Short mmCIF file of N, CA and C in Angstrom, two decimals:
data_model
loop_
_atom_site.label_atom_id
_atom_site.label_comp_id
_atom_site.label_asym_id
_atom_site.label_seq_id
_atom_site.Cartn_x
_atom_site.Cartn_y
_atom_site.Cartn_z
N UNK A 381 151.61 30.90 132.89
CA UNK A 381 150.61 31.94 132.63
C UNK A 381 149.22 31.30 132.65
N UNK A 382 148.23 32.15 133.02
CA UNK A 382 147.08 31.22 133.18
C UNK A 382 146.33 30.91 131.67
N UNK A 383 145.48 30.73 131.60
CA UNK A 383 144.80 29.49 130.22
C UNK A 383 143.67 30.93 130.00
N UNK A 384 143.16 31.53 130.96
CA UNK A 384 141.82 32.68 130.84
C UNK A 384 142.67 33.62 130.33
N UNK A 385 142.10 33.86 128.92
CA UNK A 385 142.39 35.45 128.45
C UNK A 385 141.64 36.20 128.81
N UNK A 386 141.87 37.17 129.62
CA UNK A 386 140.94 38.46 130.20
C UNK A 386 140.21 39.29 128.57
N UNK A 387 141.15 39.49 127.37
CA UNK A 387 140.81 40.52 126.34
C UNK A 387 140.00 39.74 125.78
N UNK A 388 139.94 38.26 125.87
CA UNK A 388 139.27 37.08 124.96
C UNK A 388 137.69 37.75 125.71
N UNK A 389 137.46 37.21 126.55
CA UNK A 389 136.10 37.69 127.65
C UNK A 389 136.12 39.03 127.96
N UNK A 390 136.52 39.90 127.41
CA UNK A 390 136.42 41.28 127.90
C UNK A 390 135.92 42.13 126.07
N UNK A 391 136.18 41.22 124.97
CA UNK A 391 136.41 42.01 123.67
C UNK A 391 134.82 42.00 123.34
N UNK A 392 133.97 41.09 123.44
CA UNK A 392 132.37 41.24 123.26
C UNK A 392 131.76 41.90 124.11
N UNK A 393 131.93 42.45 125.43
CA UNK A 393 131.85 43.16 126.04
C UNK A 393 131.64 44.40 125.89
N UNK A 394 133.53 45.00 125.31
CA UNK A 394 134.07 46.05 125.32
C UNK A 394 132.83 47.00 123.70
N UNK A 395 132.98 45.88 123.05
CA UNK A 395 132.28 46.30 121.61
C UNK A 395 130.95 46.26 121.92
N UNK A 396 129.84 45.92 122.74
CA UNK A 396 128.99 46.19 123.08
C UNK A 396 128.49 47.09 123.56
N UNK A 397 129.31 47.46 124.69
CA UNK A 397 129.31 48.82 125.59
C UNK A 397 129.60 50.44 124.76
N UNK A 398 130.39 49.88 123.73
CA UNK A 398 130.22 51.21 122.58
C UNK A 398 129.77 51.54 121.86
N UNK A 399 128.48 50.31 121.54
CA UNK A 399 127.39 50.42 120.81
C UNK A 399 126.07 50.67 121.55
N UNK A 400 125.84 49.80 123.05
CA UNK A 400 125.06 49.52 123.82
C UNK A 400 125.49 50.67 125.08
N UNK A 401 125.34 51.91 125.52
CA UNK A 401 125.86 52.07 126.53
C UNK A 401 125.25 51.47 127.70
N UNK A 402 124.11 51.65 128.09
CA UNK A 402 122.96 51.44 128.19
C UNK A 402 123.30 50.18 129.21
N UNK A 403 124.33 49.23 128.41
CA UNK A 403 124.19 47.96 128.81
C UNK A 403 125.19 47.23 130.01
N UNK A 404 126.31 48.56 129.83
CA UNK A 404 127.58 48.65 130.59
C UNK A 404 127.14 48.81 132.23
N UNK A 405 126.02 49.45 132.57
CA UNK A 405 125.31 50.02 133.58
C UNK A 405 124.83 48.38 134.40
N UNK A 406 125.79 48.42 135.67
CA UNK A 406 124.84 46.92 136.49
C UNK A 406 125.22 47.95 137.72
N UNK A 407 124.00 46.57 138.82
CA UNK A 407 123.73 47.57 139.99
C UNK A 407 124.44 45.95 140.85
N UNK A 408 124.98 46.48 141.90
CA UNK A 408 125.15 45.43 142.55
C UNK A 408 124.68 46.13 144.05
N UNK A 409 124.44 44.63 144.67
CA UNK A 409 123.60 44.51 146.13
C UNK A 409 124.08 44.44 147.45
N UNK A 410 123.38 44.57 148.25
CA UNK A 410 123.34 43.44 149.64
C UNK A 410 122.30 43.68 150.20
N UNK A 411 122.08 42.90 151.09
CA UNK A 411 120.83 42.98 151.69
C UNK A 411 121.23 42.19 153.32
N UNK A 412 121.04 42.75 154.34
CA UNK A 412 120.91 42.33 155.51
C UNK A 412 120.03 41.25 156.14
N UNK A 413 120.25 40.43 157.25
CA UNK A 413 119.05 39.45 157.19
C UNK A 413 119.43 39.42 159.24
N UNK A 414 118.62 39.63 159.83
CA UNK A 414 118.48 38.85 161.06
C UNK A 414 117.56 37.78 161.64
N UNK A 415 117.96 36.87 162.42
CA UNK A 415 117.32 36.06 163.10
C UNK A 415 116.39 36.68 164.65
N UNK A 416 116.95 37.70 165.14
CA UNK A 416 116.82 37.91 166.14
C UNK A 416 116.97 39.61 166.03
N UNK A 417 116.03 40.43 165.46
CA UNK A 417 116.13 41.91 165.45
C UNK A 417 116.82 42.62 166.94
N UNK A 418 116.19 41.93 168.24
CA UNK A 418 116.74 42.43 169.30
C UNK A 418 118.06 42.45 169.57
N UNK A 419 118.79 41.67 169.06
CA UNK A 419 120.45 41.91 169.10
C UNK A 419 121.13 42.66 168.34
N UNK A 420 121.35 43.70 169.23
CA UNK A 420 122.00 44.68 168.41
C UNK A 420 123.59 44.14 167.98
N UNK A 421 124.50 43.27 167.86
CA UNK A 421 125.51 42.65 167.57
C UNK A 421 125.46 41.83 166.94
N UNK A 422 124.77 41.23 166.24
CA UNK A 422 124.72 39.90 165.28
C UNK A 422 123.65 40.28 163.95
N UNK A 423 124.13 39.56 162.63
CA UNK A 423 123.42 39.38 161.87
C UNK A 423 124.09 39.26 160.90
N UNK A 424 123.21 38.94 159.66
CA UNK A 424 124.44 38.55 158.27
C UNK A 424 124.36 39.37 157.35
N UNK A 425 124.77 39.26 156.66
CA UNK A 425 124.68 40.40 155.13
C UNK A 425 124.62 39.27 153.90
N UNK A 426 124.02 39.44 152.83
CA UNK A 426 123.78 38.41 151.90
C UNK A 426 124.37 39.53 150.67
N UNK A 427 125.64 39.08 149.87
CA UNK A 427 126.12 39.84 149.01
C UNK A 427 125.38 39.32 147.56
N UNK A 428 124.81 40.26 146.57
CA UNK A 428 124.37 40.04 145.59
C UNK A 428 122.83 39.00 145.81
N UNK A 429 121.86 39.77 146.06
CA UNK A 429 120.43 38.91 146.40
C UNK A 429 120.38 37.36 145.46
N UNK A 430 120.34 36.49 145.78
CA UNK A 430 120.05 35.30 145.65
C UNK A 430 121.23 34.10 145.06
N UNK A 431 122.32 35.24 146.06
CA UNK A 431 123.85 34.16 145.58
C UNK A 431 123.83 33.19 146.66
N UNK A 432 122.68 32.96 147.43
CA UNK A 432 122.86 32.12 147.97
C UNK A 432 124.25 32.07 149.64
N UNK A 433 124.77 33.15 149.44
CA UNK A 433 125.68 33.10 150.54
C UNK A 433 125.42 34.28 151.75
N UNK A 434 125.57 34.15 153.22
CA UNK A 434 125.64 34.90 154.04
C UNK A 434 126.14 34.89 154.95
N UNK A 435 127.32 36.06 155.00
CA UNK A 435 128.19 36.54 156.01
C UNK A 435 127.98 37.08 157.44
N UNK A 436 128.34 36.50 158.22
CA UNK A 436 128.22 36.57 159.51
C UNK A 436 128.76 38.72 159.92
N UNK A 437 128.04 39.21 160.40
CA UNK A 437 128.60 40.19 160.69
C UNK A 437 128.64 40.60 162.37
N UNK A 438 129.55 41.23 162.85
CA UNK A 438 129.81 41.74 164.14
C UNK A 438 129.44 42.86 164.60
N UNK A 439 129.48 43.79 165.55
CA UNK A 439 129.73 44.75 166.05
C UNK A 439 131.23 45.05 166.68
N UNK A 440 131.78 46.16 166.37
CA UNK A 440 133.13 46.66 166.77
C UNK A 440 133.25 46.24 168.55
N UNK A 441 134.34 45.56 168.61
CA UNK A 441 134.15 45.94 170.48
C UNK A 441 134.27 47.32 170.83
N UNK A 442 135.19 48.37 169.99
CA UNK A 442 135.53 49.47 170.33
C UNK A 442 134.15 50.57 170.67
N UNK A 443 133.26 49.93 169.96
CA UNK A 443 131.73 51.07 169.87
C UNK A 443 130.83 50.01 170.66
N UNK A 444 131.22 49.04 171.64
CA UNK A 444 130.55 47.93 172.39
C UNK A 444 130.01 46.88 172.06
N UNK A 445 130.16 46.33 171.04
CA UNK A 445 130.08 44.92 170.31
C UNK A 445 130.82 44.11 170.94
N UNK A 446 130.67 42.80 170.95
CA UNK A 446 131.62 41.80 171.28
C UNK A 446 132.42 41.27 169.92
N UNK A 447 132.27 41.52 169.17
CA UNK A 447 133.93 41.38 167.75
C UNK A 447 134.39 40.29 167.73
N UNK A 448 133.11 39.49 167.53
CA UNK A 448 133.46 37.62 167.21
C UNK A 448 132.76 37.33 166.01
N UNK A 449 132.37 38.46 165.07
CA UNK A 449 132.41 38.38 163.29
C UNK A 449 132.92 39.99 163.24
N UNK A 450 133.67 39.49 161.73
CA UNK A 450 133.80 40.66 161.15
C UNK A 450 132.90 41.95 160.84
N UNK A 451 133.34 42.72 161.58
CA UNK A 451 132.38 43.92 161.47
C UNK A 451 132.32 44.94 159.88
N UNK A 452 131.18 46.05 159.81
CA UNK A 452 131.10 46.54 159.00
C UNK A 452 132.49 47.31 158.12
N UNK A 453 133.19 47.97 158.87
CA UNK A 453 134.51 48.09 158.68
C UNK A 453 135.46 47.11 158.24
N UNK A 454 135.30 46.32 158.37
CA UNK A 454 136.56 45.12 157.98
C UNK A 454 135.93 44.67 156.63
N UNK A 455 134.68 44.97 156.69
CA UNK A 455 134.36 44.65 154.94
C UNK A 455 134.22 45.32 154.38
N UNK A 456 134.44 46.80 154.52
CA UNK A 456 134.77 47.86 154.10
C UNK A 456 136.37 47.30 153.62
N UNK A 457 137.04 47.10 154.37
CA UNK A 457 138.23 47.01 154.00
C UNK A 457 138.64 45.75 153.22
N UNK A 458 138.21 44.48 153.27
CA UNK A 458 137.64 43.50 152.48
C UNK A 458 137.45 43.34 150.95
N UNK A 459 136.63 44.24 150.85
CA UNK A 459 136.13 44.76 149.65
C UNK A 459 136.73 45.71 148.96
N UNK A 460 137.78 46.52 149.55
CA UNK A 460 138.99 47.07 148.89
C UNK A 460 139.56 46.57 148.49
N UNK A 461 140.12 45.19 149.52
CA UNK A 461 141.29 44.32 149.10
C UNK A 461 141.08 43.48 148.14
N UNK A 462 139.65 42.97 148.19
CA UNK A 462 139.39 42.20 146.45
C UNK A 462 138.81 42.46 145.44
N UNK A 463 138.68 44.17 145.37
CA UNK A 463 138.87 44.97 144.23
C UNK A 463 140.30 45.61 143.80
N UNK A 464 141.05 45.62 144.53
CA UNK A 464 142.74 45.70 144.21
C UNK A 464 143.00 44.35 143.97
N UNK A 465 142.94 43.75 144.33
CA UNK A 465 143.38 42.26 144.15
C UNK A 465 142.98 41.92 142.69
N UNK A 466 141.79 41.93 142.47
CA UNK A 466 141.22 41.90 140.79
C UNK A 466 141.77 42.52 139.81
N UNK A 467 141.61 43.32 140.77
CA UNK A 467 142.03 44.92 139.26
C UNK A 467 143.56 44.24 138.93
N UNK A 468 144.27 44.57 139.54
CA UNK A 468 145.56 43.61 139.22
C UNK A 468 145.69 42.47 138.91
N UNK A 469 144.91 41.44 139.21
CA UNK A 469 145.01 39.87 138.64
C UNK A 469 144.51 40.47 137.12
N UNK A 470 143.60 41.00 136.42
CA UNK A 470 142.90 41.06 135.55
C UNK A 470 143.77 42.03 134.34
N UNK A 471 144.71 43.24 135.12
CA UNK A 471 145.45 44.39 133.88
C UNK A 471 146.61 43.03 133.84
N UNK A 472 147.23 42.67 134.98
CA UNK A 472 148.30 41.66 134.76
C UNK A 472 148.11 41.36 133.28
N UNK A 473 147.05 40.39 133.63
CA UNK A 473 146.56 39.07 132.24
C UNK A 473 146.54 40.22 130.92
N UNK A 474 145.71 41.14 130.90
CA UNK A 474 146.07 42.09 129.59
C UNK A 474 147.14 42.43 129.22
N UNK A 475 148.40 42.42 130.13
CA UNK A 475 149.60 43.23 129.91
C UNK A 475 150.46 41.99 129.67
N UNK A 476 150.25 40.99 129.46
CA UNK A 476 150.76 39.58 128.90
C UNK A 476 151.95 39.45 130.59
N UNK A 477 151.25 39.86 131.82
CA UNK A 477 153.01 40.24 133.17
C UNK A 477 151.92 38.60 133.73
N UNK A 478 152.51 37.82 134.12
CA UNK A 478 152.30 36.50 135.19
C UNK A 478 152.95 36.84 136.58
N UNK A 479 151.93 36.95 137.00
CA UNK A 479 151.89 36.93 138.79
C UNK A 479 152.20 35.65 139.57
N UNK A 480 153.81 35.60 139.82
CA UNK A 480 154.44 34.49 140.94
C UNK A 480 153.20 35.05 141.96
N UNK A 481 153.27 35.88 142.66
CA UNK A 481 152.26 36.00 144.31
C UNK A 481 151.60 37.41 144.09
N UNK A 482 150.68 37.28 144.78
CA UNK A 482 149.80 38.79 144.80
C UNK A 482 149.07 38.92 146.57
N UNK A 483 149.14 39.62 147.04
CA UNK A 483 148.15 39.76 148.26
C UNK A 483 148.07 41.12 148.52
N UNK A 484 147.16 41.37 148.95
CA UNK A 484 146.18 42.93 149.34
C UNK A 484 145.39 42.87 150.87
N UNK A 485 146.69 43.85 151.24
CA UNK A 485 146.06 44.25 153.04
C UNK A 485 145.82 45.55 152.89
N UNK A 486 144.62 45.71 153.38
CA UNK A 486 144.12 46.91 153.50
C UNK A 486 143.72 46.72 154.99
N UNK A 487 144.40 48.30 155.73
CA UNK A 487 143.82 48.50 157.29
C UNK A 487 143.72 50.06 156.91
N UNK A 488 142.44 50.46 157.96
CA UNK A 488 141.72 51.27 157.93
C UNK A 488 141.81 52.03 159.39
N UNK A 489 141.95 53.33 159.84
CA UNK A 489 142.05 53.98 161.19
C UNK A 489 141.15 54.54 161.17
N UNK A 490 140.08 54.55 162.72
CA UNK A 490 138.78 55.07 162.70
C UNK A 490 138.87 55.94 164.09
N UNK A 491 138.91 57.10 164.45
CA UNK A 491 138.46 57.69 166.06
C UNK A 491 137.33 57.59 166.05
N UNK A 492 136.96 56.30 166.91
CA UNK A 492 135.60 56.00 167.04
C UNK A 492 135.03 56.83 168.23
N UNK A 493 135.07 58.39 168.27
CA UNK A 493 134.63 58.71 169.20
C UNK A 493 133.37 60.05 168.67
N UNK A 494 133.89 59.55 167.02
CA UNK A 494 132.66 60.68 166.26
C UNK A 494 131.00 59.59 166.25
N UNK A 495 131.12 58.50 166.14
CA UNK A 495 130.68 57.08 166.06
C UNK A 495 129.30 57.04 167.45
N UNK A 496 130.22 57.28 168.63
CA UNK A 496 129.72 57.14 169.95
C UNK A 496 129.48 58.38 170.18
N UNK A 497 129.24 59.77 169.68
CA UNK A 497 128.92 60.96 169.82
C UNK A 497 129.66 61.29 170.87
N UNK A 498 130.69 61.47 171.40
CA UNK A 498 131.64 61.07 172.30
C UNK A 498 132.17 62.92 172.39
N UNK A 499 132.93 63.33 170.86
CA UNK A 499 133.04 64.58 170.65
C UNK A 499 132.57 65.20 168.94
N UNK A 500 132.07 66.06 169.22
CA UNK A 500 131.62 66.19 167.76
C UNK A 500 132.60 66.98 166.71
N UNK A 501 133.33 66.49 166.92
CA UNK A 501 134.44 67.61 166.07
C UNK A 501 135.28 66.24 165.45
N UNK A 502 135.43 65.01 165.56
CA UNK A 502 135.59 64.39 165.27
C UNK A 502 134.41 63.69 164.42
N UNK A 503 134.95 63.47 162.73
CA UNK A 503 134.20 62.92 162.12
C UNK A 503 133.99 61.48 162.20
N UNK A 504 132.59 61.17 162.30
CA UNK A 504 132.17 59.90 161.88
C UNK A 504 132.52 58.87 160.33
N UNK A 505 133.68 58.03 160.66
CA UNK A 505 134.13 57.15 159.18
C UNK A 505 135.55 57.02 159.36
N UNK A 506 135.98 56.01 158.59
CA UNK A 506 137.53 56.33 158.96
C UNK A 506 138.13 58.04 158.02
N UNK A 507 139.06 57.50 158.64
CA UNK A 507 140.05 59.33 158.56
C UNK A 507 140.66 58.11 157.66
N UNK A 508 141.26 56.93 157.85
CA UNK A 508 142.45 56.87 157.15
C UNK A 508 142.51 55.40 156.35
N UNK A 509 142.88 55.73 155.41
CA UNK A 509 142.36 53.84 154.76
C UNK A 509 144.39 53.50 154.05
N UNK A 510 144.64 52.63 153.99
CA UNK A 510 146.30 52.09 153.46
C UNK A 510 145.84 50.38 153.04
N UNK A 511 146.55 50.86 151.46
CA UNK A 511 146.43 49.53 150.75
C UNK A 511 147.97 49.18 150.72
N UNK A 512 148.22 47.86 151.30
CA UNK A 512 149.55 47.11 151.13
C UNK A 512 149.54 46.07 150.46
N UNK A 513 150.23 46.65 149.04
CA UNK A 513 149.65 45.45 147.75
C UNK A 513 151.29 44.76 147.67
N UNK A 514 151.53 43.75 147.97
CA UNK A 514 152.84 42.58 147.78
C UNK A 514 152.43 41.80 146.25
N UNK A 515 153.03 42.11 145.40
CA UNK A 515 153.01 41.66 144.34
C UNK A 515 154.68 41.09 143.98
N UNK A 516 154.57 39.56 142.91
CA UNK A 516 155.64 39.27 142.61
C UNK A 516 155.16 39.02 141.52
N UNK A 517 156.36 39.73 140.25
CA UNK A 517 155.87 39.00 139.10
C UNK A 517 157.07 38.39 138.55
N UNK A 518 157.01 37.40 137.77
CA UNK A 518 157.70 36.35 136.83
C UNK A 518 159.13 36.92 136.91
N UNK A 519 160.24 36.40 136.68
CA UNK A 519 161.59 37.18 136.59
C UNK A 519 161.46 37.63 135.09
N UNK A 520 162.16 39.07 135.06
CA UNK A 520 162.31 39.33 133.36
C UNK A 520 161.12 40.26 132.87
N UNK A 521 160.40 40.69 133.74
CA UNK A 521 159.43 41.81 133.31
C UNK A 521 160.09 43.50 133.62
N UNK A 522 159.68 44.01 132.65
CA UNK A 522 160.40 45.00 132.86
C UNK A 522 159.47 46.06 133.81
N UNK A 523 160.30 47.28 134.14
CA UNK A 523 159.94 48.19 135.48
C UNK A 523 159.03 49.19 135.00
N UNK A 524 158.99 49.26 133.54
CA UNK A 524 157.90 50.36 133.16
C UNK A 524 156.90 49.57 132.94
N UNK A 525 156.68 48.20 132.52
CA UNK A 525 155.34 46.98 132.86
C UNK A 525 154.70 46.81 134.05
N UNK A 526 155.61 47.17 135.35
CA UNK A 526 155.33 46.93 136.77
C UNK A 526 154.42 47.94 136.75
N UNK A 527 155.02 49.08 136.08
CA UNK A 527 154.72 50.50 136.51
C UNK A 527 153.33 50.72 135.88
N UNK A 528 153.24 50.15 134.53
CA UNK A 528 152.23 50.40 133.83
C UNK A 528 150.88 49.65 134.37
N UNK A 529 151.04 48.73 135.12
CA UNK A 529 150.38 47.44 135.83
C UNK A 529 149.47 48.32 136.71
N UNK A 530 150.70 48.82 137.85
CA UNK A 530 150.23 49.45 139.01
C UNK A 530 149.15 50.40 138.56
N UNK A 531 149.95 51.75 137.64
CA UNK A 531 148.47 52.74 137.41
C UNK A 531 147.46 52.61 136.90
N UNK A 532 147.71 51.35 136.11
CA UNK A 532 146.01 50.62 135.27
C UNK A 532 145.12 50.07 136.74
N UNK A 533 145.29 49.74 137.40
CA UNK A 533 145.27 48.30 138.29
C UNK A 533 144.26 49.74 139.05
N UNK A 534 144.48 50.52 139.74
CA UNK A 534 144.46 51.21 140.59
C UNK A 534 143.07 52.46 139.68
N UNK A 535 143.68 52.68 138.31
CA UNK A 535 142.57 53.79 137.18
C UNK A 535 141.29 52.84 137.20
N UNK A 536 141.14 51.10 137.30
CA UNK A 536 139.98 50.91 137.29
C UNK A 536 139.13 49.85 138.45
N UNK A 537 140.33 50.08 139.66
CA UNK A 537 139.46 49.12 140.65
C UNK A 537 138.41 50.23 141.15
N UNK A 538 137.17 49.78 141.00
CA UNK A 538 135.81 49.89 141.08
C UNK A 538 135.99 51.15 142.96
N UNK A 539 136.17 50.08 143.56
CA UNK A 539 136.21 49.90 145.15
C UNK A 539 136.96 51.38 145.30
N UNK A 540 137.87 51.44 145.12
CA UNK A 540 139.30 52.41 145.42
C UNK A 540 138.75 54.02 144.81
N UNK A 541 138.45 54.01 143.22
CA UNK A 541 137.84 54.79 143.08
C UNK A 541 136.29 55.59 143.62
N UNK A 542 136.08 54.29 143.62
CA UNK A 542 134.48 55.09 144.59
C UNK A 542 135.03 55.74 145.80
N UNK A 543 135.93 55.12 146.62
CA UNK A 543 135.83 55.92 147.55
C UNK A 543 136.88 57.10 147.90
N UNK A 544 137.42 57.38 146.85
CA UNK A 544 138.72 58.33 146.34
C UNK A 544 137.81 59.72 145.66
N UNK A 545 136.28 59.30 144.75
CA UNK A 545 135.62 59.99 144.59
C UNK A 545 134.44 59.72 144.49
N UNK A 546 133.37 59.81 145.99
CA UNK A 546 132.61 59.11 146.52
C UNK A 546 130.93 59.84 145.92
N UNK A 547 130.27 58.99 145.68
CA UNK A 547 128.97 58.72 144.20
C UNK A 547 127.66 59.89 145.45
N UNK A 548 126.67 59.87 145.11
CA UNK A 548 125.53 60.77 145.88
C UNK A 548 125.11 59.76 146.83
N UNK A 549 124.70 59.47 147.67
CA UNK A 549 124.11 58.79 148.90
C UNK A 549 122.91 59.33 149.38
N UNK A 550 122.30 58.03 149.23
CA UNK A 550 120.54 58.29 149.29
C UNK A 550 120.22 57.31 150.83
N UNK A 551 119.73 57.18 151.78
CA UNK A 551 118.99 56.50 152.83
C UNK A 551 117.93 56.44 152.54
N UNK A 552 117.00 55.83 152.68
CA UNK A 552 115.31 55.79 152.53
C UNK A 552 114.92 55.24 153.70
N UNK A 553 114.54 55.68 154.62
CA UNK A 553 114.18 54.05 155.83
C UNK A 553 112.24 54.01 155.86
N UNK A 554 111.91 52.68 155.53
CA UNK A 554 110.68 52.56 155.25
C UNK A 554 110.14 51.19 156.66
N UNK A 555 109.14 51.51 157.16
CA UNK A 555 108.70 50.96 158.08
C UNK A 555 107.84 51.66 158.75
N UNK A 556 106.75 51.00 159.96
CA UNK A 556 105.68 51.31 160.43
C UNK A 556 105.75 50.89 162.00
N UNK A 557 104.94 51.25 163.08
CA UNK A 557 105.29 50.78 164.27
C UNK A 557 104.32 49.57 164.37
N UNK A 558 104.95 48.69 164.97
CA UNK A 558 103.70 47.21 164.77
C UNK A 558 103.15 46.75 166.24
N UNK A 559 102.30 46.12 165.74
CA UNK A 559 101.06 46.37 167.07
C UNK A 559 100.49 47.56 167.86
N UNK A 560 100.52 48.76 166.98
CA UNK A 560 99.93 49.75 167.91
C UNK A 560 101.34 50.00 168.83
N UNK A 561 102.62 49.56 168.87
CA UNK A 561 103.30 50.52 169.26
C UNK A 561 104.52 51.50 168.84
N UNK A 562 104.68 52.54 169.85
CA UNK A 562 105.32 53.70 168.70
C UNK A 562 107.01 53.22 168.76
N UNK A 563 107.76 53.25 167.55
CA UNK A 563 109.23 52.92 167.63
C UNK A 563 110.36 54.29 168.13
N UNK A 564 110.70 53.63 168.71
CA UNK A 564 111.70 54.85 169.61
C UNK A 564 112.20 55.71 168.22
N UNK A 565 112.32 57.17 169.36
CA UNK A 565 112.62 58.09 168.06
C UNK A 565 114.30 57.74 167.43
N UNK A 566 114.31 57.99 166.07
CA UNK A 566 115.91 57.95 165.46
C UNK A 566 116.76 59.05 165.81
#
């Protein structure tokens, strides 16, 4: 079993947040970065401003990218898989269950033809998202622990719920045309 108690680091927290609501409230980031604005296929994404790390991102070949980084979609799906992945490493440790193996595939189906304005009756986003969670736990846990695991695991991964019941969505796009010339219309 591992040495990190999740309730140990979760109990000053938990008693804060019911005194503090206020405090429970974090915003998390990204921020895009290019070298070369003219390429429409390349650039990175920097998760959480000043963690210091940045991910190479792609364009789909399917929507005409060449698909030699992971595209926006795959970290869409990414980011499912290691918010299921958590959520379960983390109720595990509360529920006293030790995880022999855990892995989280998530694939996602897109008719990318709402995408490429191709036909409009087809929506733009995937239609279809599938989480394939392989979990092994310890011999000797019982099936209503598995069970109890699964619907905790799933009531608070972050990822899964947002997009099961998806928050208000705001765009802002801020910019000016530079040098006196005008930027093609959006």
């Amino acid at each position: 079993m591992s040495t990190v108690n999740v309730q140990e680091c979760q109990r000053p927290l938990r008693a804060r947040y019911q005194t503090e609501p206020g405090a429970a409230w974090v915003i998390d980031s990204a921020r895009t970065h290019s070298t070369d604005p003219r390429d429409p296929f390349h650039f990175t994404v920097e998760p959480r401003q000043g963690s210091g790390l940045r991910w190479p991102v792609g364009v789909h070949s399917a929507v005409g990218g060449v698909y030699d980084a992971p595209c926006p979609g795959d970290m869409l799906c990414a980011a499912l898989a290691a918010c299921q992945e958590s959520s379960i490493r983390m109720v595990a440790n509360l529920l006293g269950v030790e995880l022999v193996s855990l892995s989280v595939e998530v694939t996602g189906g897109v008719d990318v033809r709402g995408a490429l304005g191709v036909d409009p009756q087809v929506p733009v986003g995937f239609q279809s998202l599938r989480c394939d969670v392989h979990v092994q736990a310890q011999e000797g846990i019982r099936p209503e622990l598995l069970a109890k695991l699964r619907t905790a695991a799933e009531r608070c991964c972050v990822v899964l719920q947002t997009l099961r019941q998806p928050p208000s969505m705001q765009t802002v796009y801020h910019g000016e045309a530079v040098s006196g010339k005008t930027p093609a219309a959006l």
